[in-house]
Coordinates of N, CA and C in Angstrom, one line a residue:
Chain F
X1 N 0.8 -1.2 0.0 CA 0.0 0.0 0.0 C 0.9 1.2 0.0
X2 N 0.6 2.2 -0.8 CA 1.4 3.4 -0.9 C 0.8 4.4 0.2
X3 N 1.2 5.6 0.0 CA 0.9 6.6 1.0 C -0.1 7.7 0.4
X4 N -1.1 8.0 1.2 CA -2.0 9.0 0.9 C -1.9 10.1 2.1
X5 N -1.8 11.3 1.7 CA -1.7 12.4 2.7 C -2.8 13.4 2.5
X6 N -3.5 13.7 3.6 CA -4.6 14.7 3.6 C -4.1 15.9 4.4
X7 N -4.0 17.0 3.8 CA -3.4 18.2 4.5 C -4.4 19.3 4.8
X8 N -4.4 19.9 6.0 CA -5.1 21.1 6.2 C -4.2 22.0 7.0
X9 N -4.3 23.3 6.7 CA -3.5 24.3 7.4 C -4.4 25.4 7.9
X10 N -4.5 25.6 9.2 CA -5.4 26.6 9.7 C -4.8 27.1 11.1
X11 N -4.9 28.4 11.3 CA -4.5 29.0 12.6 C -3.1 28.6 13.0
X12 N -2.2 28.6 12.0 CA -0.8 28.3 12.3 C -0.5 26.9 12.6
X13 N -1.4 26.0 12.3 CA -1.2 24.6 12.5 C -1.4 23.8 11.2
X14 N -0.3 23.1 10.8 CA -0.4 22.3 9.7 C -0.7 20.9 10.1
X15 N -1.8 20.3 9.6 CA -2.1 18.9 10.0 C -2.1 18.0 8.8
X16 N -1.3 16.9 8.9 CA -1.3 16.0 7.8 C -1.8 14.6 8.4
X17 N -2.8 14.1 7.7 CA -3.3 12.7 8.0 C -2.6 11.7 7.1
X18 N -1.9 10.8 7.6 CA -1.1 9.9 6.8 C -1.9 8.5 6.8
X19 N -2.1 8.0 5.6 CA -2.8 6.8 5.4 C -2.0 5.9 4.5
X20 N -1.6 4.7 5.0 CA -0.8 3.8 4.2 C 0.5 3.5 4.8
X21 N 1.6 3.5 4.0 CA 2.9 3.2 4.5 C 3.9 4.2 4.1
X22 N 4.9 4.5 4.9 CA 6.0 5.3 4.5 C 7.3 4.5 4.5
X23 N 7.7 4.2 3.3 CA 9.0 3.4 3.1 C 9.9 4.1 2.1
X24 N 10.9 3.4 1.6 CA 11.8 4.1 0.7 C 11.1 4.6 -0.6
X25 N 10.0 4.0 -0.9 CA 9.3 4.4 -2.2 C 8.4 5.6 -1.9
X26 N 7.9 5.8 -0.8 CA 6.9 6.8 -0.5 C 7.4 8.0 0.3
X27 N 8.6 7.9 0.9 CA 9.1 8.9 1.8 C 9.2 10.3 1.0
X28 N 9.5 10.2 -0.2 CA 9.6 11.5 -1.0 C 8.3 12.2 -1.0
X29 N 7.2 11.4 -1.1 CA 5.9 12.1 -1.1 C 5.7 12.8 0.2
X30 N 6.1 12.1 1.3 CA 5.9 12.7 2.6 C 6.7 14.0 2.7
X31 N 8.0 13.9 2.3 CA 8.8 15.1 2.2 C 8.1 16.3 1.6
X32 N 7.6 16.0 0.4 CA 7.0 17.1 -0.5 C 5.8 17.6 0.2
X33 N 5.0 16.8 0.8 CA 3.7 17.2 1.5 C 4.1 18.1 2.7
X34 N 5.1 17.7 3.5 CA 5.5 18.5 4.6 C 6.0 19.8 4.2
X35 N 6.8 19.8 3.2 CA 7.3 21.1 2.7 C 6.2 22.0 2.2
X36 N 5.3 21.5 1.5 CA 4.1 22.2 1.0 C 3.3 22.8 2.1
X37 N 3.1 21.9 3.1 CA 2.2 22.3 4.2 C 2.8 23.4 5.1
X38 N 4.1 23.4 5.1 CA 4.8 24.4 6.0 C 5.5 25.5 5.2
X39 N 5.0 25.7 4.0 CA 5.5 26.8 3.1 C 5.2 28.1 3.7
X40 N 4.1 28.2 4.4 CA 3.7 29.4 5.2 C 4.1 29.2 6.6
X41 N 4.3 30.3 7.4 CA 4.7 30.1 8.8 C 3.7 29.3 9.6
X42 N 4.1 28.3 10.3 CA 3.3 27.6 11.3 C 4.0 27.5 12.6
X43 N 3.2 27.3 13.6 CA 3.8 27.0 14.9 C 3.8 25.6 15.3
X44 N 3.0 24.8 14.7 CA 2.9 23.3 14.9 C 2.7 22.6 13.7
X45 N 3.3 21.4 13.6 CA 3.1 20.4 12.6 C 2.6 19.2 13.2
X46 N 1.3 18.8 12.9 CA 0.7 17.7 13.5 C 0.5 16.6 12.5
X47 N 1.0 15.4 12.8 CA 0.9 14.3 11.9 C 0.0 13.3 12.6
X48 N -1.1 13.0 11.9 CA -2.1 12.1 12.5 C -1.9 10.7 11.9
X49 N -1.6 9.7 12.8 CA -1.0 8.5 12.3 C -1.8 7.2 12.5
X50 N -3.1 7.4 12.9 CA -4.0 6.3 13.1 C -3.9 5.2 12.0
X51 N -3.9 5.7 10.8 CA -3.9 4.8 9.6 C -2.6 4.6 8.9
X52 N -1.5 5.0 9.6 CA -0.2 4.7 9.1 C 0.2 3.3 9.6
X53 N 0.3 2.4 8.7 CA 0.6 1.0 9.1 C 2.0 0.6 9.1
X54 N 2.9 1.4 8.5 CA 4.3 1.0 8.5 C 5.2 2.3 8.3
X55 N 6.2 2.3 9.0 CA 7.2 3.5 9.0 C 8.6 2.9 9.0
X56 N 9.3 3.1 7.9 CA 10.7 2.6 7.8 C 11.6 3.8 8.1
X57 N 12.9 3.5 8.1 CA 13.9 4.6 8.3 C 13.8 5.7 7.3
X58 N 13.3 5.4 6.1 CA 13.2 6.5 5.2 C 12.1 7.5 5.6
X59 N 11.1 7.0 6.3 CA 10.1 7.9 6.8 C 10.6 8.6 8.0
X60 N 11.4 8.0 8.8 CA 12.0 8.7 10.0 C 12.9 9.8 9.5
X61 N 13.6 9.6 8.4 CA 14.4 10.6 7.9 C 13.6 11.8 7.4
X62 N 12.4 11.5 6.9 CA 11.5 12.6 6.5 C 11.2 13.5 7.7
X63 N 10.9 12.8 8.8 CA 10.5 13.6 10.0 C 11.7 14.3 10.5
X64 N 12.9 13.7 10.4 CA 14.1 14.4 10.9 C 14.4 15.7 10.0
X65 N 14.2 15.5 8.7 CA 14.4 16.6 7.8 C 13.5 17.8 8.2
X66 N 12.2 17.4 8.5 CA 11.2 18.4 8.9 C 11.7 19.1 10.2
X67 N 12.1 18.3 11.1 CA 12.5 18.8 12.4 C 13.7 19.8 12.3
X68 N 14.6 19.4 11.4 CA 15.8 20.3 11.2 C 15.5 21.5 10.4
X69 N 14.6 21.4 9.4 CA 14.3 22.5 8.6 C 13.4 23.5 9.3
X70 N 12.5 23.0 10.1 CA 11.5 23.9 10.7 C 12.1 24.6 12.0
X71 N 13.1 23.9 12.6 CA 13.7 24.5 13.7 C 12.9 24.3 15.0
X72 N 13.5 24.9 16.1 CA 12.9 24.7 17.4 C 11.6 25.4 17.6
X73 N 11.3 26.4 16.8 CA 10.1 27.2 16.9 C 8.9 26.5 16.5
X74 N 9.0 25.4 15.8 CA 7.8 24.6 15.4 C 7.7 23.3 16.1
X75 N 6.7 23.1 16.8 CA 6.5 21.8 17.5 C 6.0 20.8 16.6
X76 N 6.5 19.6 16.6 CA 6.1 18.5 15.8 C 5.3 17.5 16.7
X77 N 4.1 17.2 16.4 CA 3.3 16.3 17.2 C 2.9 15.1 16.4
X78 N 3.1 13.9 16.9 CA 2.7 12.7 16.2 C 1.5 12.1 17.0
X79 N 0.4 12.0 16.4 CA -0.9 11.7 17.1 C -1.3 10.3 16.7
X80 N -1.6 9.5 17.8 CA -2.2 8.2 17.6 C -1.4 7.2 16.8
X81 N -0.1 7.2 17.0 CA 0.7 6.2 16.3 C 0.4 4.8 16.8
X82 N 0.3 3.9 15.9 CA 0.1 2.5 16.3 C 1.3 2.0 17.1
X83 N 1.1 1.0 17.9 CA 2.2 0.6 18.9 C 3.5 0.3 18.1
X84 N 3.4 -0.4 17.0 CA 4.6 -0.8 16.3 C 5.3 0.5 15.7
X85 N 4.6 1.4 15.2 CA 5.1 2.6 14.6 C 5.8 3.5 15.8
X86 N 5.1 3.6 16.9 CA 5.6 4.3 18.0 C 6.9 3.7 18.5
X87 N 6.9 2.4 18.6 CA 8.1 1.7 19.0 C 9.3 1.9 18.1
X88 N 9.1 2.0 16.8 CA 10.1 2.3 15.9 C 10.7 3.7 16.1
X89 N 9.8 4.6 16.4 CA 10.2 6.0 16.7 C 11.0 6.0 18.0
X90 N 10.6 5.3 19.0 CA 11.3 5.3 20.3 C 12.7 4.6 20.1
X91 N 12.7 3.6 19.3 CA 14.0 2.8 19.1 C 15.1 3.8 18.7
X92 N 14.7 4.7 17.8 CA 15.7 5.6 17.3 C 16.0 6.9 18.1
X93 N 15.2 7.0 19.2 CA 15.4 8.2 20.0 C 14.7 9.5 19.5
X94 N 14.0 9.3 18.4 CA 13.4 10.5 17.8 C 12.2 11.0 18.7
X95 N 11.7 10.2 19.6 CA 10.7 10.6 20.5 C 11.2 11.7 21.4
X96 N 12.5 11.9 21.5 CA 13.0 13.0 22.3 C 12.9 14.4 21.6
X97 N 12.7 14.3 20.3 CA 12.6 15.6 19.5 C 11.2 16.0 19.1
X98 N 10.3 15.1 19.3 CA 8.9 15.3 18.9 C 8.0 14.9 20.1
X99 N 6.7 15.2 20.0 CA 5.8 14.8 21.0 C 4.9 13.7 20.5
X100 N 4.9 12.6 21.2 CA 4.0 11.5 20.8 C 2.7 11.6 21.6
X101 N 1.5 11.7 21.0 CA 0.3 11.9 21.7 C -0.7 10.7 21.3
X102 N -1.4 10.3 22.3 CA -2.4 9.3 22.1 C -3.8 9.8 22.4
X103 N -4.8 9.1 21.8 CA -6.2 9.5 22.1 C -6.7 10.5 21.2
X104 N -8.1 10.5 21.1 CA -8.8 11.5 20.2 C -8.4 12.9 20.7
X105 N -8.1 13.7 19.7 CA -7.7 15.0 20.0 C -8.0 16.0 18.8
X106 N -8.4 17.1 19.1 CA -8.5 18.1 18.0 C -7.2 18.8 17.8
X107 N -6.5 18.5 16.6 CA -5.2 19.0 16.4 C -5.1 20.5 16.4
X108 N -6.2 21.2 16.4 CA -6.2 22.7 16.4 C -6.3 23.2 17.8
X109 N -6.5 22.3 18.7 CA -6.7 22.8 20.1 C -5.4 23.3 20.8
Chain E
X1 N 10.0 -21.1 1.7 CA 9.4 -20.2 0.9 C 10.4 -19.2 0.2
X2 N 10.3 -18.9 -1.0 CA 11.2 -18.1 -1.7 C 10.5 -17.0 -2.5
X3 N 11.2 -15.8 -2.5 CA 10.7 -14.7 -3.3 C 11.9 -14.1 -4.0
X4 N 11.8 -13.8 -5.3 CA 12.9 -13.1 -6.0 C 12.4 -11.7 -6.3
X5 N 13.2 -10.7 -5.8 CA 12.8 -9.3 -6.0 C 13.7 -8.7 -7.1
X6 N 13.2 -7.9 -7.9 CA 14.0 -7.2 -8.9 C 13.9 -5.7 -8.5
X7 N 15.0 -5.3 -7.9 CA 15.0 -4.0 -7.3 C 15.7 -3.0 -8.3
X8 N 15.4 -1.7 -8.1 CA 15.9 -0.7 -8.9 C 15.2 0.6 -8.4
X9 N 15.8 1.7 -8.9 CA 15.3 3.0 -8.4 C 13.8 3.2 -8.6
X10 N 13.3 2.7 -9.7 CA 11.9 2.9 -10.1 C 11.1 1.7 -9.8
X11 N 11.6 0.7 -9.0 CA 10.9 -0.5 -8.7 C 10.7 -0.7 -7.3
X12 N 9.6 -0.3 -6.7 CA 9.3 -0.4 -5.3 C 9.3 -1.9 -4.9
X13 N 9.9 -2.2 -3.8 CA 10.0 -3.6 -3.4 C 9.2 -3.8 -2.1
X14 N 8.7 -2.8 -1.5 CA 8.1 -2.9 -0.1 C 6.9 -3.9 -0.1
X15 N 6.1 -3.8 -1.1 CA 4.9 -4.7 -1.1 C 5.3 -6.2 -1.1
X16 N 6.3 -6.5 -1.9 CA 6.8 -7.9 -2.0 C 7.4 -8.4 -0.7
X17 N 8.2 -7.5 -0.1 CA 8.8 -7.8 1.2 C 7.6 -8.1 2.2
X18 N 6.7 -7.2 2.2 CA 5.5 -7.3 3.1 C 4.8 -8.6 2.9
X19 N 4.5 -8.9 1.6 CA 3.8 -10.2 1.3 C 4.6 -11.4 1.8
X20 N 5.9 -11.4 1.6 CA 6.7 -12.6 2.0 C 6.6 -12.7 3.5
X21 N 6.8 -11.6 4.2 CA 6.8 -11.7 5.7 C 5.5 -12.1 6.2
X22 N 4.4 -11.5 5.7 CA 3.1 -11.8 6.1 C 2.7 -13.3 5.9
X23 N 3.1 -13.9 4.8 CA 2.9 -15.3 4.6 C 3.7 -16.1 5.5
X24 N 4.9 -15.7 5.8 CA 5.8 -16.4 6.8 C 5.1 -16.4 8.1
X25 N 4.7 -15.2 8.5 CA 4.1 -15.0 9.8 C 2.8 -15.9 10.0
X26 N 2.0 -15.9 9.0 CA 0.8 -16.8 9.0 C 1.2 -18.2 9.2
X27 N 2.2 -18.7 8.6 CA 2.6 -20.1 8.6 C 3.3 -20.4 10.0
X28 N 3.9 -19.5 10.6 CA 4.7 -19.8 11.8 C 4.1 -19.2 13.1
X29 N 3.0 -18.4 13.0 CA 2.4 -17.9 14.2 C 3.0 -16.7 14.8
X30 N 3.8 -16.0 14.1 CA 4.4 -14.8 14.6 C 3.3 -13.8 15.0
X31 N 3.4 -13.1 16.1 CA 2.4 -12.1 16.5 C 2.6 -10.8 15.7
X32 N 1.7 -9.9 16.0 CA 1.7 -8.7 15.2 C 3.0 -7.9 15.3
X33 N 3.5 -7.8 16.6 CA 4.7 -7.1 16.8 C 5.9 -7.7 16.2
X34 N 6.0 -9.1 16.3 CA 7.1 -9.8 15.7 C 7.1 -9.7 14.2
X35 N 5.9 -9.8 13.6 CA 5.8 -9.7 12.1 C 6.2 -8.3 11.7
X36 N 5.9 -7.3 12.4 CA 6.3 -5.9 12.1 C 7.8 -5.8 12.1
X37 N 8.4 -6.3 13.2 CA 9.8 -6.1 13.4 C 10.6 -6.9 12.3
X38 N 10.1 -8.1 11.9 CA 10.8 -8.8 10.9 C 10.6 -8.1 9.5
X39 N 9.4 -7.6 9.3 CA 9.2 -6.8 8.0 C 10.1 -5.6 8.0
X40 N 10.2 -4.9 9.1 CA 11.0 -3.7 9.1 C 12.5 -4.0 8.9
X41 N 13.0 -5.0 9.5 CA 14.4 -5.4 9.4 C 14.7 -5.8 7.9
X42 N 13.8 -6.6 7.3 CA 13.9 -7.0 5.9 C 13.9 -5.9 5.0
X43 N 12.9 -5.0 5.2 CA 12.8 -3.8 4.4 C 14.0 -2.9 4.4
X44 N 14.6 -2.8 5.6 CA 15.8 -2.0 5.7 C 17.0 -2.6 5.0
X45 N 17.2 -3.9 5.1 CA 18.3 -4.6 4.4 C 18.1 -4.5 2.9
X46 N 16.9 -4.8 2.4 CA 16.7 -4.8 1.0 C 16.9 -3.4 0.4
X47 N 16.4 -2.4 1.2 CA 16.6 -1.0 0.7 C 18.0 -0.6 0.7
X48 N 18.8 -1.1 1.7 CA 20.2 -0.8 1.7 C 20.9 -1.4 0.5
X49 N 20.6 -2.7 0.2 CA 21.1 -3.3 -1.0 C 20.8 -2.6 -2.2
X50 N 19.5 -2.2 -2.4 CA 19.1 -1.5 -3.6 C 19.8 -0.2 -3.8
X51 N 19.9 0.6 -2.7 CA 20.5 2.0 -2.8 C 22.0 1.9 -2.9
X52 N 22.6 1.1 -2.0 CA 24.1 1.2 -1.9 C 24.8 0.0 -2.6
X53 N 24.2 -1.2 -2.5 CA 24.8 -2.3 -3.1 C 24.7 -2.2 -4.6
X54 N 23.5 -1.9 -5.1 CA 23.3 -1.8 -6.6 C 23.3 -0.4 -7.0
X55 N 23.5 0.6 -6.1 CA 23.6 2.0 -6.4 C 22.4 2.4 -7.2
X56 N 21.2 2.0 -6.8 CA 19.9 2.3 -7.4 C 19.7 1.7 -8.8
X57 N 20.7 0.9 -9.3 CA 20.5 0.3 -10.6 C 19.7 -1.0 -10.4
X58 N 19.6 -1.7 -11.4 CA 18.8 -2.9 -11.4 C 19.6 -4.1 -10.7
X59 N 18.9 -4.9 -10.0 CA 19.6 -6.0 -9.3 C 18.6 -7.0 -8.8
X60 N 19.1 -8.1 -8.4 CA 18.2 -9.2 -7.8 C 18.5 -9.3 -6.3
X61 N 17.4 -9.5 -5.6 CA 17.5 -9.8 -4.2 C 16.6 -11.0 -3.9
X62 N 17.1 -12.0 -3.3 CA 16.3 -13.3 -3.1 C 16.0 -13.4 -1.6
X63 N 14.7 -13.6 -1.3 CA 14.3 -13.9 0.1 C 14.0 -15.4 0.2
X64 N 14.4 -15.9 1.3 CA 14.0 -17.3 1.6 C 13.8 -17.4 3.1
X65 N 12.9 -18.2 3.5 CA 12.5 -18.2 4.9 C 12.1 -19.6 5.4
X66 N 12.1 -19.8 6.7 CA 11.6 -21.0 7.2 C 11.8 -21.0 8.8
X67 N 11.7 -22.2 9.3 CA 11.9 -22.3 10.8 C 13.0 -23.4 11.1
X68 N 13.6 -23.2 12.2 CA 14.6 -24.1 12.6 C 14.9 -24.0 14.1
X69 N 14.8 -25.0 14.9 CA 15.1 -25.0 16.3 C 14.3 -23.9 17.0
X70 N 13.0 -23.8 16.7 CA 12.2 -22.9 17.4 C 12.3 -21.4 16.9
X71 N 13.2 -21.2 16.0 CA 13.4 -19.8 15.5 C 12.8 -19.7 14.1
X72 N 12.3 -18.5 13.8 CA 11.8 -18.2 12.5 C 13.0 -17.4 11.8
X73 N 13.4 -17.8 10.6 CA 14.5 -17.2 9.9 C 14.1 -16.7 8.6
X74 N 14.7 -15.6 8.2 CA 14.5 -15.0 6.8 C 15.9 -14.6 6.3
X75 N 16.2 -15.2 5.1 CA 17.5 -15.0 4.5 C 17.4 -14.1 3.3
X76 N 18.3 -13.2 3.2 CA 18.3 -12.2 2.2 C 19.6 -12.3 1.4
X77 N 19.6 -12.6 0.1 CA 20.8 -12.7 -0.7 C 20.8 -11.8 -1.8
X78 N 22.0 -11.2 -2.1 CA 22.1 -10.3 -3.3 C 23.5 -10.5 -4.0
X79 N 23.6 -10.0 -5.1 CA 24.9 -10.1 -5.9 C 25.7 -8.8 -6.0
X80 N 25.4 -7.9 -5.1 CA 26.1 -6.6 -5.0 C 27.5 -6.9 -4.5
X81 N 28.4 -5.9 -4.5 CA 29.7 -6.1 -3.9 C 29.6 -6.5 -2.5
X82 N 30.6 -7.2 -2.0 CA 30.6 -7.8 -0.7 C 30.5 -6.7 0.4
X83 N 29.5 -6.9 1.3 CA 29.3 -5.9 2.3 C 28.6 -6.5 3.5
X84 N 29.3 -6.4 4.7 CA 28.7 -6.9 5.9 C 28.0 -5.8 6.6
X85 N 26.7 -5.8 6.7 CA 26.0 -4.6 7.4 C 26.4 -4.4 8.8
X86 N 26.9 -5.4 9.5 CA 27.4 -5.2 10.8 C 28.6 -4.3 11.0
X87 N 29.3 -4.1 9.8 CA 30.5 -3.3 9.8 C 30.2 -1.8 9.7
X88 N 28.9 -1.5 9.4 CA 28.5 -0.1 9.3 C 28.6 0.6 10.7
X89 N 29.2 1.8 10.8 CA 29.3 2.4 12.1 C 28.0 2.6 12.9
X90 N 26.9 2.8 12.1 CA 25.7 3.0 12.8 C 24.9 1.8 13.1
X91 N 25.4 0.6 12.8 CA 24.6 -0.6 12.8 C 24.4 -1.0 14.3
X92 N 25.4 -0.8 15.2 CA 25.3 -1.4 16.5 C 24.9 -0.4 17.6
X93 N 25.1 0.9 17.3 CA 24.7 1.9 18.2 C 23.8 2.9 17.6
X94 N 22.9 3.5 18.3 CA 22.0 4.4 17.8 C 22.6 5.6 17.1
X95 N 22.4 5.9 15.8 CA 23.1 7.0 15.2 C 22.6 8.3 15.8
X96 N 23.5 9.3 15.8 CA 23.1 10.6 16.2 C 22.1 11.2 15.2
X97 N 21.1 11.8 15.6 CA 20.1 12.3 14.7 C 20.6 13.3 13.6
X98 N 21.7 14.0 14.0 CA 22.3 14.9 13.0 C 22.8 14.2 11.8
X99 N 23.3 13.0 12.0 CA 23.9 12.2 10.9 C 22.9 11.3 10.3
X100 N 21.7 11.1 11.0 CA 20.8 10.1 10.5 C 20.0 10.5 9.4
X101 N 20.0 11.7 8.9 CA 19.3 12.1 7.7 C 20.0 11.6 6.5
X102 N 21.2 11.1 6.7 CA 21.9 10.4 5.5 C 21.4 9.0 5.4
X103 N 21.2 8.6 4.1 CA 20.7 7.2 3.9 C 21.6 6.2 4.7
X104 N 20.9 5.2 5.3 CA 21.7 4.2 6.0 C 21.9 4.5 7.5
X105 N 21.6 5.8 7.8 CA 21.8 6.2 9.2 C 21.0 5.4 10.2
X106 N 19.8 5.3 10.0 CA 18.9 4.6 10.9 C 18.6 3.1 10.4
X107 N 18.6 2.9 9.2 CA 18.1 1.7 8.6 C 18.8 0.5 9.1
X108 N 20.2 0.4 9.1 CA 20.9 -0.7 9.6 C 20.8 -0.9 11.1
X109 N 20.7 0.2 11.8 CA 20.5 0.1 13.2 C 19.1 -0.5 13.5
X110 N 18.1 -0.1 12.8 CA 16.8 -0.7 13.0 C 16.8 -2.2 12.7
X111 N 17.5 -2.6 11.6 CA 17.5 -4.0 11.1 C 18.2 -4.8 12.2
X112 N 19.3 -4.3 12.8 CA 20.0 -5.1 13.8 C 19.1 -5.2 15.1
X113 N 18.4 -4.1 15.4 CA 17.7 -4.0 16.7 C 16.4 -4.8 16.7
X114 N 15.8 -4.9 15.5 CA 14.5 -5.5 15.5 C 14.5 -7.0 15.6
X115 N 15.6 -7.7 15.3 CA 15.6 -9.1 15.3 C 16.4 -9.7 16.5
X116 N 16.2 -10.9 16.8 CA 16.9 -11.5 17.9 C 18.4 -12.0 17.5
X117 N 18.6 -12.2 16.2 CA 19.9 -12.6 15.8 C 20.1 -12.1 14.3
X118 N 21.2 -11.6 14.0 CA 21.5 -11.1 12.7 C 22.9 -11.7 12.3
X119 N 22.9 -12.5 11.2 CA 24.1 -13.2 10.8 C 24.4 -12.8 9.3
X120 N 25.7 -12.6 9.1 CA 26.1 -12.3 7.7 C 27.2 -13.2 7.3
X121 N 27.1 -13.6 6.0 CA 28.3 -14.4 5.5 C 28.3 -14.1 4.0
X122 N 29.5 -14.2 3.4 CA 29.7 -14.1 2.0 C 29.7 -15.5 1.4
X123 N 28.7 -15.9 0.7 CA 28.5 -17.3 0.4 C 28.3 -17.5 -1.1
X124 N 29.1 -18.2 -1.7 CA 29.0 -18.5 -3.2 C 29.0 -17.2 -4.0
X125 N 29.8 -16.3 -3.6 CA 29.8 -15.0 -4.3 C 28.7 -14.1 -4.1
X126 N 27.9 -14.4 -3.1 CA 26.7 -13.5 -2.8 C 26.8 -13.1 -1.3
X127 N 26.2 -11.9 -1.1 CA 26.0 -11.4 0.3 C 24.8 -12.2 0.8
X128 N 24.9 -12.7 2.1 CA 23.8 -13.5 2.7 C 23.6 -13.0 4.1
X129 N 22.5 -12.3 4.3 CA 22.1 -11.9 5.7 C 21.0 -12.8 6.1
X130 N 21.1 -13.3 7.3 CA 20.0 -14.1 7.9 C 19.5 -13.5 9.2
X131 N 18.2 -13.2 9.1 CA 17.5 -12.6 10.3 C 16.8 -13.7 11.0
X132 N 16.9 -13.7 12.4 CA 16.2 -14.7 13.1 C 15.4 -14.1 14.3
X133 N 14.2 -14.6 14.4 CA 13.3 -14.2 15.5 C 12.9 -15.4 16.3
X134 N 12.9 -15.2 17.7 CA 12.3 -16.3 18.5 C 10.9 -15.9 18.9
X135 N 9.9 -16.6 18.4 CA 8.5 -16.2 18.7 C 8.3 -16.2 20.2
X136 N 7.7 -15.1 20.6 CA 7.4 -14.9 22.1 C 8.6 -14.5 22.8
X137 N 9.8 -14.3 22.2 CA 11.0 -14.0 22.8 C 11.0 -12.7 23.5
X138 N 10.2 -11.7 23.1 CA 10.2 -10.4 23.8 C 8.9 -10.1 24.5
X139 N 8.1 -11.1 24.6 CA 6.8 -10.8 25.2 C 6.9 -10.9 26.7

């Protein structure tokens, strides 16, 4: 399964809903969507991961690129990651650079 | 069970790796977490071979899997130049995030970390990586 990304930008918050898989073939799509969504100034980048079934190192690199490019002024939140995806993020220590959130949540709140 | 992958820059292999691992998991009773870890490790090794072994050119990667002594194993063979993934500086210790944006930074580390045993040998002129999981080993 490839990757589908639904993007909304409102009130300084860029929200991307990821559906499918992020691997070496689809990571470029994620890069492009993050760049497009943060083309205008935002204070938060929210990635909704309920329907993300697989995240490889290529996808982690996409998140790292975003973290480095956006800088400390932009908070990155990963919402509702599946246990396996969250574990992958923790294995690499990237959970120290972003916020992992669970449960229903209005990303604009 | 065997699967032959034809990798290349414009040839995604993720779905075939997933299909092989899912079939193996169904046959051997791997749970969801174990299946995911084996898929991730295999995906990272195959991607590394495609990008760095074959330099994004066309090449063949063979997957073979089975069980032995209570372990589930998945073997990955390729014809790229000899390379032991365990020799990569980032393979055994978590890469610094500043360097991890480079390809290979996290991938080999994840591959080594996700499985219970990782073995490499150069066999018959091919690179051969064998990933092993012990079902229930981390529960």
